[in-house]
CSV table of C-alpha atoms in Angstrom, one decimal:
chain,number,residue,atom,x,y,z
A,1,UNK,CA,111.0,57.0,113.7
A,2,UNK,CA,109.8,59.9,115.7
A,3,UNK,CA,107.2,62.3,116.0
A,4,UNK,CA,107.2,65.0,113.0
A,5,UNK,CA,108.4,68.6,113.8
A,6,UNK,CA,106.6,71.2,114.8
A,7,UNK,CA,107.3,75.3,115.8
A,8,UNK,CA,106.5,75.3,119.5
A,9,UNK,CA,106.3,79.1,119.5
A,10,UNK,CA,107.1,82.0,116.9
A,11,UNK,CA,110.0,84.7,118.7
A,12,UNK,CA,109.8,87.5,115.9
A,13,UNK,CA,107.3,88.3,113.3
A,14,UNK,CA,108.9,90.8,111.3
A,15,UNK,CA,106.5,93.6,109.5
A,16,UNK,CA,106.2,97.3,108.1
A,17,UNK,CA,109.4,98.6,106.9
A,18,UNK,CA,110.2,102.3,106.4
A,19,UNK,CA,113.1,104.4,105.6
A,20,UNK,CA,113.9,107.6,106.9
A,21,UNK,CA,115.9,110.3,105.2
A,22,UNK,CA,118.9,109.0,106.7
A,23,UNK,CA,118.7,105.6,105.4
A,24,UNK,CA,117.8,103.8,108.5
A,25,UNK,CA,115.3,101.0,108.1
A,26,UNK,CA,112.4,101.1,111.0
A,27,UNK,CA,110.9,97.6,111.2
A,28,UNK,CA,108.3,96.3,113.2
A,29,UNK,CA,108.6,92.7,115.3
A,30,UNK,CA,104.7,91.6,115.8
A,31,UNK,CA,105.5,89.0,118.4
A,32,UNK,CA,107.8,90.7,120.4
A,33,UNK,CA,105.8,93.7,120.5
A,34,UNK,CA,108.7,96.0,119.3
A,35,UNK,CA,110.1,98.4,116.7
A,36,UNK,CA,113.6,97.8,115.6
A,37,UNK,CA,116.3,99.7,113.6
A,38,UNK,CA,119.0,98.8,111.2
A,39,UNK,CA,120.7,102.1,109.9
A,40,UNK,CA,122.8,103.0,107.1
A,41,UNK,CA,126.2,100.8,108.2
A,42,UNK,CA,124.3,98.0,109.2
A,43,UNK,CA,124.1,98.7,113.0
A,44,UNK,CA,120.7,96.7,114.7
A,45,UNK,CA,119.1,98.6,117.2
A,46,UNK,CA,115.7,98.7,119.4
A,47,UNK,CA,113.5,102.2,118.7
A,48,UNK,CA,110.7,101.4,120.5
A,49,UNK,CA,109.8,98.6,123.1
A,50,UNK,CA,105.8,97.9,124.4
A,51,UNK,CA,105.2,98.9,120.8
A,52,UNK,CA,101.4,98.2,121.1
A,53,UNK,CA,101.5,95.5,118.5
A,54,UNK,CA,103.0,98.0,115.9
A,55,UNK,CA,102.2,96.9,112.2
A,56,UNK,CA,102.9,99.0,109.4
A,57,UNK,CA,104.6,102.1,109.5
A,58,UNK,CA,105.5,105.4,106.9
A,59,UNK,CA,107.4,108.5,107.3
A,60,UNK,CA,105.3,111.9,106.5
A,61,UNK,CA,106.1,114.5,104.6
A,62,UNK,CA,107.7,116.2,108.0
A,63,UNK,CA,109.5,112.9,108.7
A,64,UNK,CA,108.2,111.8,111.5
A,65,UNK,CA,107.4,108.1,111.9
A,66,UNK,CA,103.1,107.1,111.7
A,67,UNK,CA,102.4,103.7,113.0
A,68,UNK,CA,99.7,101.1,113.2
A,69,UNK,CA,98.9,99.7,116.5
A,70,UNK,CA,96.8,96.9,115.9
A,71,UNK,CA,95.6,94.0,118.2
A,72,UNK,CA,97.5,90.8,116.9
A,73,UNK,CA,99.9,88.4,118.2
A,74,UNK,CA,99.7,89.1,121.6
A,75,UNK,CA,98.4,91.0,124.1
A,76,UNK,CA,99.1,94.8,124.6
A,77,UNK,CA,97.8,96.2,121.1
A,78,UNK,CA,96.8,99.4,121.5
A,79,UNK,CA,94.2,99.4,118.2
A,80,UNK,CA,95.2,102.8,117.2
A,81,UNK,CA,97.5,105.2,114.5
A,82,UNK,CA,100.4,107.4,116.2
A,83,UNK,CA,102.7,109.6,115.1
A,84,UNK,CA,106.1,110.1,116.6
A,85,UNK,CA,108.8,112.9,116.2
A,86,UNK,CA,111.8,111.0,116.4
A,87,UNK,CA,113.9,114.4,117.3
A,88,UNK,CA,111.7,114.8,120.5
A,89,UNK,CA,110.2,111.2,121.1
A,90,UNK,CA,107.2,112.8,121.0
A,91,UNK,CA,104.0,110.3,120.5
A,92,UNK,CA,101.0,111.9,119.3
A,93,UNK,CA,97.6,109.7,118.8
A,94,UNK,CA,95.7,110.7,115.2
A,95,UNK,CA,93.2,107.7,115.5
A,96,UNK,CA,92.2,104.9,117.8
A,97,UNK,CA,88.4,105.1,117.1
A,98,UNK,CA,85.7,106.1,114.6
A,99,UNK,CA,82.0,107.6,115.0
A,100,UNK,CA,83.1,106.5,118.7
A,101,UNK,CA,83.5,103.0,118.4
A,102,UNK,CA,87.5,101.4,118.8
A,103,UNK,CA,89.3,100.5,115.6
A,104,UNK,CA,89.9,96.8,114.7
A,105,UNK,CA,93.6,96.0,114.4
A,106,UNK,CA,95.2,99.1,112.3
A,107,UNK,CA,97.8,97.5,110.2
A,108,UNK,CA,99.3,99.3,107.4
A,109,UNK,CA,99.5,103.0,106.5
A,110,UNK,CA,100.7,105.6,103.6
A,111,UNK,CA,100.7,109.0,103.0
A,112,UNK,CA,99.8,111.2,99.5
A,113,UNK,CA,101.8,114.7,98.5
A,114,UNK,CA,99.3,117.0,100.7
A,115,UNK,CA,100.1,115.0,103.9
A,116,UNK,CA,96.9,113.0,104.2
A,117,UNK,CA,97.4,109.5,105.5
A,118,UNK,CA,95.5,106.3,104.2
A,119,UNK,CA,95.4,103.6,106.4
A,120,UNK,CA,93.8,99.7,106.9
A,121,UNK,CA,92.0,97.9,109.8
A,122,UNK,CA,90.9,94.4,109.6
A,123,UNK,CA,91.3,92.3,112.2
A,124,UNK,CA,93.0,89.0,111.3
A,125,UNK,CA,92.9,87.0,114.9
A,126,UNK,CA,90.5,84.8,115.2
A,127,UNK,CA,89.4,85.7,118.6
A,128,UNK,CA,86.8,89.0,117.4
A,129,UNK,CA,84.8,89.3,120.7
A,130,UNK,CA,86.3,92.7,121.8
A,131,UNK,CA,85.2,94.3,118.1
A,132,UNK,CA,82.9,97.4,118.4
A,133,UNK,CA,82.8,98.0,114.9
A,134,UNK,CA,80.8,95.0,112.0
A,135,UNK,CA,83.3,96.9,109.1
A,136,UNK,CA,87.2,96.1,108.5
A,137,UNK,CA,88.0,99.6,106.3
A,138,UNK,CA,90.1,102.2,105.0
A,139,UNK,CA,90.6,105.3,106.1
A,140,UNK,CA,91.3,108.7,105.4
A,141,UNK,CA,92.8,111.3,108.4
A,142,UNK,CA,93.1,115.0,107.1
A,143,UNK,CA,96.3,117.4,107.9
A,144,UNK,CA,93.6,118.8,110.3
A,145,UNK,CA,92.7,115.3,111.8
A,146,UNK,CA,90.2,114.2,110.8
A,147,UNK,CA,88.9,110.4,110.2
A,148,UNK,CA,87.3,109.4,107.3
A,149,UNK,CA,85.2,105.9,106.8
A,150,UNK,CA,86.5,105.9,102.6
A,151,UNK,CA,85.8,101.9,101.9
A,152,UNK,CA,84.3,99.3,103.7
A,153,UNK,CA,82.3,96.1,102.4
A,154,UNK,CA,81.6,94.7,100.1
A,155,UNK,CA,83.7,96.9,98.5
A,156,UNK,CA,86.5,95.7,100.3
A,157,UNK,CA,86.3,92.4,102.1
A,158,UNK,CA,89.7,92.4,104.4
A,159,UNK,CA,92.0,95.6,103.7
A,160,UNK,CA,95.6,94.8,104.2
A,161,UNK,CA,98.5,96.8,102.6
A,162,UNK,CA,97.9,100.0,100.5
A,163,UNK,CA,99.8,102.3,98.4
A,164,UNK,CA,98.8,105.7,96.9
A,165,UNK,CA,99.9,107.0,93.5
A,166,UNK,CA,102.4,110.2,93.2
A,167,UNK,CA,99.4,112.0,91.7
A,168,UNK,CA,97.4,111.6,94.6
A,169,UNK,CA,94.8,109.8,92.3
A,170,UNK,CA,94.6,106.2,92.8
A,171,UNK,CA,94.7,104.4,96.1
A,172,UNK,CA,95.4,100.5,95.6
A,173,UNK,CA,94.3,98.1,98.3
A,174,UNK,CA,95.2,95.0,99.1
A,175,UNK,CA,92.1,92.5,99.9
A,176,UNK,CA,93.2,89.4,101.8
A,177,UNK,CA,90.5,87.3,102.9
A,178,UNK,CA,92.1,84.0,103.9
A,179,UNK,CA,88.8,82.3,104.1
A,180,UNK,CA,87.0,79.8,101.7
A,181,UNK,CA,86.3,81.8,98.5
A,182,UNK,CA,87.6,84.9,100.2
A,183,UNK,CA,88.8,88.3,98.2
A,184,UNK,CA,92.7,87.8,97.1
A,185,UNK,CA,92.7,90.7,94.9
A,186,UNK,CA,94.7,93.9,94.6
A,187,UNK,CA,92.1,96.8,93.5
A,188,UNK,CA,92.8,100.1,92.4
A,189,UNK,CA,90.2,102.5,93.3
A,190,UNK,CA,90.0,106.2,92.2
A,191,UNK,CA,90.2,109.3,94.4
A,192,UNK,CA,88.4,112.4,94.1
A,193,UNK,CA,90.3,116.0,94.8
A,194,UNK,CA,89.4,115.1,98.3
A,195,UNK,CA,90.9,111.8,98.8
A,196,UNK,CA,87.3,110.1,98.5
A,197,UNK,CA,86.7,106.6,96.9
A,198,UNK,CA,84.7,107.1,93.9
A,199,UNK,CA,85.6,104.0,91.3
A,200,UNK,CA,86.6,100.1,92.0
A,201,UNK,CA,88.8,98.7,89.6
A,202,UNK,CA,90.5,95.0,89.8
A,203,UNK,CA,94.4,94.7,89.0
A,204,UNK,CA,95.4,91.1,90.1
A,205,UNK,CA,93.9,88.1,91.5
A,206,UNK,CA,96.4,86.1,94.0
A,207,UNK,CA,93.3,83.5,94.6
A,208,UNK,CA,93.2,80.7,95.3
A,209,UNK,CA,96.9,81.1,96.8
A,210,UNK,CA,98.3,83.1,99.4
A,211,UNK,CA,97.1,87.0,98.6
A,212,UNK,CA,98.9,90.1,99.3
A,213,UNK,CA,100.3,91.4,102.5
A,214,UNK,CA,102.2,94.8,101.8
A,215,UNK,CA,103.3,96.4,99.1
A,216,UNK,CA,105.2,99.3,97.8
A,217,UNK,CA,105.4,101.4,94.2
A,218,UNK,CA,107.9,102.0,91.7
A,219,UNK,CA,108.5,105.2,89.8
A,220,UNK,CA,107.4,103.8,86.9
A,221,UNK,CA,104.1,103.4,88.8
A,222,UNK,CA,104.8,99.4,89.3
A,223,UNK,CA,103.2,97.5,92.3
A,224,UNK,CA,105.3,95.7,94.7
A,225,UNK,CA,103.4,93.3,96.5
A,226,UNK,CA,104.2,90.8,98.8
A,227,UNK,CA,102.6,87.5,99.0
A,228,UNK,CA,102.2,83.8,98.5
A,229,UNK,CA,103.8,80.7,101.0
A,230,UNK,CA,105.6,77.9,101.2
A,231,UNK,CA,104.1,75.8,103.5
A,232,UNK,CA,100.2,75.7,103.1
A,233,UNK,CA,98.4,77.1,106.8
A,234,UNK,CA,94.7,76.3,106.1
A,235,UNK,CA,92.5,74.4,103.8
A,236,UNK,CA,91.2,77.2,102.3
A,237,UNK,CA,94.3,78.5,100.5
A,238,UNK,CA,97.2,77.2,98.6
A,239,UNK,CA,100.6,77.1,97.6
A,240,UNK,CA,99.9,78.1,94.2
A,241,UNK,CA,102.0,81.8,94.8
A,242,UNK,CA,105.5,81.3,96.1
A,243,UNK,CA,106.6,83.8,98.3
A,244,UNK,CA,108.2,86.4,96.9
A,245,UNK,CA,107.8,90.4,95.6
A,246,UNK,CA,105.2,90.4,92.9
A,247,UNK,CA,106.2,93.2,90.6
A,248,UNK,CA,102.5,94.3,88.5
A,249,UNK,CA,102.0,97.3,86.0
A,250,UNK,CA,98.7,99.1,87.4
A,251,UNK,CA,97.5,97.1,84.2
A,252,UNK,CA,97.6,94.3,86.0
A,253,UNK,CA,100.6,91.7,83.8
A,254,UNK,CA,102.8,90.4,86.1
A,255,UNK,CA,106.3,91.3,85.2
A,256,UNK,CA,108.5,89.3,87.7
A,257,UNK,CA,108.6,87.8,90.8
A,258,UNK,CA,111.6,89.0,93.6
A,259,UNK,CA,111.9,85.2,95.4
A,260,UNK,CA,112.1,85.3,99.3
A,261,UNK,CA,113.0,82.1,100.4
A,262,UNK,CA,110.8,82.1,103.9
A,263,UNK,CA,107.5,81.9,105.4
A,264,UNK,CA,105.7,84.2,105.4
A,265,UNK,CA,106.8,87.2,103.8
A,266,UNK,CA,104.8,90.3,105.2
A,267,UNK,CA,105.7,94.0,103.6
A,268,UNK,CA,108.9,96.1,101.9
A,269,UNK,CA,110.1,99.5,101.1
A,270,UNK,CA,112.7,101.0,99.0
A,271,UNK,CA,115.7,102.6,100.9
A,272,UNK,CA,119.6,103.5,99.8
A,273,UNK,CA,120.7,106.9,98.2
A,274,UNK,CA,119.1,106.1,95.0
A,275,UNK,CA,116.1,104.3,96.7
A,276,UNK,CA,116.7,100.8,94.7
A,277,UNK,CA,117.6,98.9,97.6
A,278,UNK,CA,114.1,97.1,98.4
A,279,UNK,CA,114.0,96.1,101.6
A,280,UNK,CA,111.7,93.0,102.7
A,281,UNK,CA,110.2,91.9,105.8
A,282,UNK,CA,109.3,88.1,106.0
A,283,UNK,CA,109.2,85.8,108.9
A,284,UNK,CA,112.0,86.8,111.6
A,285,UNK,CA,114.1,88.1,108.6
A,286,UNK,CA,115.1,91.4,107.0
A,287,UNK,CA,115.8,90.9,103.7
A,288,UNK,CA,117.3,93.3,101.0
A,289,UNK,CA,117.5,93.5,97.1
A,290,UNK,CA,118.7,95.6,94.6
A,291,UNK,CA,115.9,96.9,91.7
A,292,UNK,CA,116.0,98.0,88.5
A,293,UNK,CA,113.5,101.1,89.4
A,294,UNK,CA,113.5,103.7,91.8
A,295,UNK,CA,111.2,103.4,94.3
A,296,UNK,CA,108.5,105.8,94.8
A,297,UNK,CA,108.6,108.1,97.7
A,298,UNK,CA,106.6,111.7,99.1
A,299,UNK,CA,109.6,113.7,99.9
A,300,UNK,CA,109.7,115.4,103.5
A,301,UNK,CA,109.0,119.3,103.1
């Protein structure tokens, strides 16, 4: 008998899908530090190399492409939110620190009906020596840029993936604390006219399993999150989630789960002509599924 089997090294760590207007899927590849594209007709494709450890991305309301830059798998992370006209190429930077201190490890992003953008920063790696900040947040930019602190602890113990409601009223947030007895909760927290957290609610509970990564909304105001794992990684968590798409009513009852049959699935998005194709990021795959519901999308202007 030999010795068991193990990964030597990890080549793609797929994340942070968005679809643009055109039906092209932008994807990001954590370990090899780029974005990729798969369009309409199925044609793979490189957008972006020396990504800066892109994460999770959304289009805006103008469609152009906003990115989290974060600091994880690798060197070269660049710990800051862009936004890129893909017509020009143009890279524009709308956040890489706060009250002057660096962000963590940006990692996913989304955007309400007035244009303002929402996005996470924990840091996840275990190596935290180059931190400037003691808070893993969410935040708030402004159509006129600027940054806004809107949670931090203990409301929120490790902010992952995030989705805001059509009416611009409720912000859900992902809490994936990994460690013994850590947050693996989705929460819904209120917004004020001015995007501001004001209320903390709970909606679902993924402990002591695998929590949420990314997630997505329906129409129909469903959640689409993403979590759970095959194989257990640490003590501190189990296999009691399969991976899969969790779909929960903002009630919080779990209505189905979408299998995905690898570790470890990250994030989706909803994509084709009728926006029920639901497209799933999770290991070095790209998956797709078709839905019942519509997914939820802000419509460029």
């Amino acid at each position: 008998m030999g010795t068991p089997v193990e990964a030597a090294t990890i080549v793609a760590f797929l994340e942070g899908p968005a679809v643009d207007a055109y039906g092209t899927v932008y994807f990001s590849d954590l370990r090899a530090n780029r974005i990729m594209t798969l369009t309409a007709d199925g044609e793979l494709g490189v957008f972006r190399e020396d990504a800066g450890r892109a994460n999770g991305n959304v289009f805006d309301r103008q469609g152009r492409l906003v990115t989290c830059e974060g600091a994880e798998h690798g060197p070269r992370g660049r710990r800051r939110v862009t936004r890129t006209d893909i017509a020009t190429g143009e890279v524009e930077v709308l956040a890489e620190s706060y009250e002057g201190r660096r962000l963590n490890s940006p990692n996913d992003v989304t955007v309400d009906t007035q244009g303002r953008l929402y996005f996470t920063d924990p840091r996840y790696d275990a190596d935290r020596s180059d931190l400037e900040m003691d808070t893993e947040g969410v935040y708030r930019i402004d159509t006129d840029g600027t940054v806004t602190r809107i949670i931090g602890q203990p409301d929120v113990e490790r902010p992952n993936g995030l989705a805001v409601t059509p009416d611009d009223r409720v912000l859900y947030v992902i809490d994936s604390n990994h460690h013994m007895d850590g947050n693996r909760m989705v929460w819904a927290f209120a917004l004020d006219a001015d995007g501001n957290a004001v209320d903390r609610t709970p909606v679902y509970d993924f402990a002591p399993g695998r929590g949420g990564d990314g997630m997505e909304l329906d129409v129909a105001g469903n959640l689409y999150v993403c979590a759970g794992i095959l194989t257990q990684r640490l003590s501190t968590e189990t296999t009691q989630n399969p991976p899969g798409v969790y779909v929960i009513t903002p009630s919080g009852e779990l209505l189905e789960r979408i299998p995905i049959p690898t570790d470890v699935i990250t994030n989706c998005c909803f994509g084709g002509s009728d926006k029920r194709t639901l497209y799933v990021t999770a290991g070095h795959m790209l998956y797709r599924t078709r839905v019942n519901v519509p997914g939820y999308h802000v419509h460029p202007d």
